[in-house]
Amino acid sequence: MLGLLRRITQEVTAAQSLPAALDIIVRRVRRAMRAEVCSIYLVDPNSQDYILMATRGLNSEVAGQASLKPDEGLVSLVGRRAEPVNLEDAHSHPSFHYLKGTGEERYQSFLGVPIIHHRQVLGVLVVQHEEKRRFDEGEEAFLITLSAQLAGVIAHAEATGAMTSLNSNAKPEGDLRYKGIAGSSGVGIAKAIVIYPPADLNVIPDRKVTDVEAELSAFNAALLAVRKDIKKAGNRLSKHLSSDEKALFDVYLKMLDDNALAYEIEQKIRGGNWAQGALREVVQFHVSHFDRMDDPYIRERASDLRDLGRRILSHLQENAPNLAQRFSEPAIIVGEELTASMLGEIPLDKIKGLVSVMGSGNSHVAILARAMGIPTVMGALDLPYNQLENVDMIIDGYQGQVFTYPSETLIESFQQIVDEEKALEEEYLTLKDLPCETCDGHRLSLFVNTGLSADIWRSLDRGAEGIGLYRTEVPFMVRERFPTEAEQVAIYRQQLEGFAPAPVTVRTLDVGGDKALPYFPIVEENPFLGWRGIRVTLDHLEIFMAQIRAMIKASDGLHNLKILLPMISNVAEVEDALALVRRAYAEIKEEGYDVRMPEVGVMIEVPAAVYQVKQLASLVDFMSVGSNDLTQYLLAVDRNNPRVADLYNCFHPAVLRALLNIVIEAQHEAISLSVCGEMAGDPMGAILLMAMGYDILSMSATSLPKVKAVIRNITEEQAQLMLEQVIGLAHADAVVQTMNRLMREANIERLVRPSKSKSSK
């Protein structure tokens, strides 16, 4: 049964159009269940009618035309109830409605299961028999299981048109809208450029070419290079292989020498697709056929073909222009999963916006985008990204929306938002040298989160009063080995000097979870609950001591270093770390450096630390709440998983109460409290955190002027009244809606985002 389910799903995924996919479903299900009828009804998004889209057993001529109203018939009953309906005599049920022209009057038994994706009913899958009999539990379970697997495929096809024939020249209609997650505020208007990791066929986009001969030449050169590679590999290993094993290399060569494969790719190129896109089309088509075969030996040929495709692709990419050369004009960068290293290859002045199919608003790329002030949409799962090369696009980083093929009217509307953004930026500049102080004189310190050397001037230019979080893992990530102590001294010195005499909080290495070092891989089934942060460095004293010594040496003569310990979950970790810091300080003092014992603080980012605030506060000089991880752990939501991204919300009542409890527990301990997560850079979050009693908010440099503008336009009393009105609410949405209303009444909403963006749905 599992094998059958897998093969049906693979066939549907490989279909070249939605009608073809639906026909595969009804044909295969009818045969598998030995049913006389199998049909699919899909919900029309406008009328909400159930349209008969595909059938085997009923009159196929009415497919696409026959429909049922939302409250009409057994099919709509399945949809309304969102659960299966299994009847031995459908005609006797009060909801039965004969669908004219289908020929279903002779079928008595009925089993319908809903097709549900993200809580939304997309349609209904139905099987029928002439005889009166109830479908058994096994048949019902099979249909439910299949429906659940196919729901995502159908949703993606409907939403994006991604399964439309690649040979179709029809231009999509304008103003197509795709929903994602707001990653970084702002609006971007430009053409899209699709980027992708090397040697991954699955993410290669389609791209129209004008120089067909150049693409054919590149493809044939790649074929020749792969033939040479395989022959060399075979000859090199021939002494160590049996004749059967040598035959594996012959299989590869035969595939290459078989003119059919090369001919198909060349035809796709002549049809206008570039060589890499044509290669992907042909390889995926044949792989899908191999995967559907019952013979296991033939199915294994799919992996051979995939490998061959990757080899050809590697050679095509070797001779292709580098990423930076593709950007003659500013563009919106689109990819299945954007990474920091990808962005590093593109000149910043050429990036109008970012769209990532995977990831969430708290992915590292989104955090980096906010730091650089780049409008970003994450988690746009239904976006047909591989069809968007050079397509006109608008991204709305406020609402988390992407528009393709925008009309002139839509472009004009969003251009007004861009103009308002520029006006707000000019207003923010006037605040650079002014304190972050409420109208009634309450002082709040605004610090910045940094990780790159470029962050220093950007932060100072926006009036930052210090560094609340310097992420030391960034210089570790960009190397192929651990940086030496001397290299670390130079890196940390740059941050400390840049802000002296203002305080600089340097966090010890925080790897694990979603932050990996290429030369120090941590492979775990559940990395967020595994070996990460302080757990790693206390287990590797050579790493921890080198880093602490480098930090203290870097503060020579400056005396503005503060050390922050991440992922603390118990008092013993702090005691052990403090002993090591004191030891390192004593050693460096003996070496003659002009240093002072740095202040040491802990991050409050796991629930265990929330309930040990008093005990931890008695040991350290300050505490910094990492609202990103604290939200993640309190809500049991992986912030990088777009499937549950809607559940990740720092305004969840549980998060707000935890943040308030931290202040209450620490208020008599005479230590400073800061927040260095993304919530601190959200003006709404900043108001609530100030009202709770936090002294310092640390954020990206881009967010700082906006937060300062809001704080300077309200009183502390107003902020506390806002907190009182939301702290008892039961829903995160209610908190946000109430805060939006209160900020509007206080006339500060205009400082947060352009007025046009508030209604751009």
Coordinates of C-alpha atoms in Angstrom, one line a residue, residues 424-660:
L424 CA 10.1 58.9 6.9
E425 CA 13.8 58.2 6.6
E426 CA 14.5 61.9 6.2
E427 CA 12.5 62.5 9.4
Y428 CA 14.4 59.8 11.2
L429 CA 17.7 61.4 10.4
T430 CA 16.9 64.5 12.4
L431 CA 16.7 62.3 15.5
K432 CA 20.3 60.8 15.2
D433 CA 21.9 62.9 18.0
L434 CA 18.8 63.2 20.2
P435 CA 18.3 60.9 23.2
C436 CA 15.7 58.2 23.2
E437 CA 13.5 59.8 25.8
T438 CA 9.7 59.8 26.2
C439 CA 7.7 63.0 26.3
D440 CA 7.6 62.9 30.1
G441 CA 11.4 62.3 30.5
H442 CA 11.8 58.5 30.8
R443 CA 15.2 57.5 29.3
L444 CA 15.6 54.3 27.3
S445 CA 18.9 53.2 25.9
L446 CA 19.0 51.9 22.3
F447 CA 21.8 49.6 21.4
V448 CA 22.5 47.6 18.2
N449 CA 23.0 44.0 17.3
T450 CA 26.1 43.5 15.1
G451 CA 28.0 40.7 13.4
L452 CA 29.8 42.3 10.6
S453 CA 32.4 45.1 10.6
A454 CA 30.2 47.1 8.3
D455 CA 27.6 47.3 11.1
I456 CA 29.8 49.6 13.1
W457 CA 29.6 52.7 10.9
R458 CA 25.9 51.9 10.0
S459 CA 25.0 51.8 13.7
L460 CA 26.9 54.9 14.7
D461 CA 25.3 56.8 11.8
R462 CA 21.9 56.0 13.2
G463 CA 22.7 57.1 16.8
A464 CA 23.4 53.7 18.5
E465 CA 24.5 54.1 22.1
G466 CA 26.4 50.9 22.3
I467 CA 26.4 47.2 21.1
G468 CA 23.9 45.1 23.0
L469 CA 24.8 41.9 21.1
Y470 CA 27.9 41.2 19.0
R471 CA 27.4 37.7 17.4
T472 CA 30.8 36.1 17.4
E473 CA 29.7 33.1 15.3
V474 CA 29.7 35.3 12.2
P475 CA 33.6 35.4 11.9
F476 CA 33.6 31.7 12.7
M477 CA 31.2 30.9 9.9
V478 CA 33.1 32.7 7.2
R479 CA 36.3 30.7 7.7
E480 CA 37.2 27.1 6.9
R481 CA 38.7 26.5 10.4
F482 CA 38.4 28.0 13.9
P483 CA 40.0 31.5 14.0
T484 CA 43.1 31.7 16.0
E485 CA 43.2 33.7 19.3
A486 CA 45.2 36.5 17.5
E487 CA 42.7 36.6 14.7
Q488 CA 39.9 36.9 17.2
V489 CA 41.6 39.7 19.1
A490 CA 41.8 41.8 15.9
I491 CA 38.1 41.1 15.1
Y492 CA 36.8 42.0 18.6
R493 CA 39.2 45.0 18.9
Q494 CA 37.5 46.5 15.8
Q495 CA 34.1 46.4 17.5
L496 CA 35.3 47.6 20.8
E497 CA 37.3 50.5 19.3
G498 CA 34.5 51.5 17.0
F499 CA 32.2 52.1 19.9
A500 CA 34.6 53.1 22.7
P501 CA 33.9 54.3 25.3
A502 CA 30.3 53.0 24.9
P503 CA 29.8 49.4 26.1
V504 CA 30.1 46.5 23.7
T505 CA 28.5 43.2 24.7
V506 CA 30.2 40.3 23.0
R507 CA 28.4 36.9 23.1
T508 CA 30.4 33.8 23.3
L509 CA 30.2 31.3 20.4
D510 CA 26.6 30.3 19.9
V511 CA 26.5 27.5 17.3
G512 CA 24.2 24.5 17.0
G513 CA 20.4 24.7 16.3
D514 CA 20.1 26.6 13.0
K515 CA 23.7 27.9 13.1
A516 CA 26.3 25.4 11.8
L517 CA 30.0 25.7 11.2
P518 CA 31.1 23.9 8.0
Y519 CA 34.2 22.5 9.7
F520 CA 32.5 21.6 13.0
P521 CA 29.2 19.9 12.0
I522 CA 26.7 19.0 14.6
V523 CA 24.2 16.5 13.3
E524 CA 21.3 15.8 15.6
E525 CA 17.7 14.7 15.2
N526 CA 16.5 17.7 17.2
P527 CA 19.2 20.4 17.1
F528 CA 17.3 23.1 18.9
L529 CA 17.0 20.8 22.0
G530 CA 20.5 19.5 21.6
W531 CA 24.2 20.5 21.7
R532 CA 24.3 24.3 21.2
G533 CA 25.4 27.6 22.7
I534 CA 27.2 27.4 26.1
R535 CA 26.8 23.6 26.1
V536 CA 29.2 23.3 23.2
T537 CA 31.8 25.7 24.5
L538 CA 31.9 24.4 28.0
D539 CA 32.5 20.9 26.5
H540 CA 35.4 22.4 24.4
L541 CA 37.4 24.5 26.8
E542 CA 40.1 25.1 24.2
I543 CA 37.5 27.0 22.1
F544 CA 36.0 28.8 25.1
M545 CA 39.2 29.9 26.7
A546 CA 40.7 31.1 23.4
Q547 CA 37.7 33.2 22.8
I548 CA 37.5 34.6 26.3
R549 CA 41.2 35.4 26.3
A550 CA 40.8 37.1 22.9
M551 CA 37.9 39.2 24.1
I552 CA 39.7 40.4 27.2
K553 CA 42.9 41.1 25.3
A554 CA 40.9 43.1 22.7
S555 CA 39.6 45.4 25.5
D556 CA 43.2 46.5 26.4
G557 CA 43.0 50.2 27.5
L558 CA 39.4 50.5 26.4
H559 CA 37.6 48.9 29.3
N560 CA 34.2 48.7 27.5
L561 CA 33.8 44.9 27.2
K562 CA 30.8 43.0 28.5
I563 CA 30.6 39.2 28.0
L564 CA 27.3 37.5 27.3
L565 CA 26.7 33.7 27.8
P566 CA 24.1 32.2 25.5
M567 CA 21.6 29.3 26.0
I568 CA 21.9 29.2 29.8
S569 CA 19.6 26.6 31.3
N570 CA 21.0 26.1 34.8
V571 CA 23.1 27.8 37.5
A572 CA 26.0 25.4 37.2
E573 CA 26.7 26.5 33.7
V574 CA 27.1 30.1 34.8
E575 CA 29.3 29.1 37.8
D576 CA 31.6 27.1 35.5
A577 CA 31.8 29.9 32.9
L578 CA 32.5 32.6 35.5
A579 CA 35.4 30.6 36.9
L580 CA 36.9 30.3 33.5
V581 CA 36.4 34.0 32.7
R582 CA 38.1 34.9 36.0
R583 CA 41.0 32.6 35.2
A584 CA 41.5 34.1 31.8
Y585 CA 41.4 37.6 33.2
A586 CA 44.0 36.8 35.8
E587 CA 46.3 35.2 33.2
I588 CA 46.0 38.2 30.8
K589 CA 46.5 40.7 33.7
E590 CA 49.7 38.8 34.6
E591 CA 50.9 39.2 31.0
G592 CA 50.8 43.0 31.4
Y593 CA 47.7 44.0 29.6
D594 CA 45.8 47.0 30.8
V595 CA 42.4 45.3 31.3
R596 CA 39.6 45.3 33.8
M597 CA 37.4 42.3 34.8
P598 CA 34.6 42.6 32.3
E599 CA 30.9 42.5 33.3
V600 CA 29.4 39.1 32.6
G601 CA 25.8 38.5 31.8
V602 CA 23.5 35.7 30.7
M603 CA 20.9 35.3 28.0
I604 CA 17.4 34.5 29.1
E605 CA 16.1 32.5 26.2
V606 CA 14.9 29.1 27.5
P607 CA 12.0 28.6 29.9
A608 CA 14.3 27.1 32.6
A609 CA 16.1 30.4 32.8
V610 CA 12.9 32.4 33.2
Y611 CA 12.1 30.5 36.4
Q612 CA 15.6 30.9 37.8
V613 CA 16.0 34.7 37.2
K614 CA 16.6 35.4 40.9
Q615 CA 19.3 32.8 41.3
L616 CA 21.0 33.8 38.0
A617 CA 20.8 37.5 38.9
S618 CA 22.8 36.9 42.1
L619 CA 25.7 35.6 40.0
V620 CA 25.9 38.0 37.1
D621 CA 26.1 41.7 36.3
F622 CA 23.4 41.9 33.7
M623 CA 20.7 39.9 31.8
S624 CA 19.7 40.0 28.2
V625 CA 16.5 38.4 26.9
G626 CA 16.8 36.7 23.6
S627 CA 13.2 37.1 22.5
N628 CA 13.6 35.0 19.3
D629 CA 14.6 31.8 21.0
L630 CA 12.5 32.5 24.1
T631 CA 9.4 32.8 21.9
Q632 CA 10.4 29.6 20.0
Y633 CA 10.9 27.5 23.1
L634 CA 7.8 28.8 25.0
L635 CA 5.5 28.2 22.0
A636 CA 7.3 25.0 20.8
V637 CA 7.5 26.4 17.3
D638 CA 10.5 26.1 15.0
R639 CA 10.9 29.7 13.8
N640 CA 12.5 28.6 10.5
N641 CA 9.6 26.2 9.6
P642 CA 7.2 28.0 7.3
R643 CA 4.5 25.4 8.0
V644 CA 4.2 26.7 11.6
A645 CA 5.5 30.2 11.1
D646 CA 2.0 31.6 11.7
L647 CA 2.2 30.2 15.3
Y648 CA 5.5 32.0 16.0
N649 CA 4.4 35.3 17.5
C650 CA 6.3 37.3 20.2
F651 CA 3.0 39.0 21.1
H652 CA 1.6 35.7 22.3
P653 CA 0.2 36.2 25.8
A654 CA 2.6 33.5 27.2
V655 CA 5.6 35.4 25.8
L656 CA 4.4 38.8 27.2
R657 CA 3.8 37.3 30.6
A658 CA 7.2 35.6 30.7
L659 CA 8.9 38.9 29.7
L660 CA 7.0 40.7 32.5

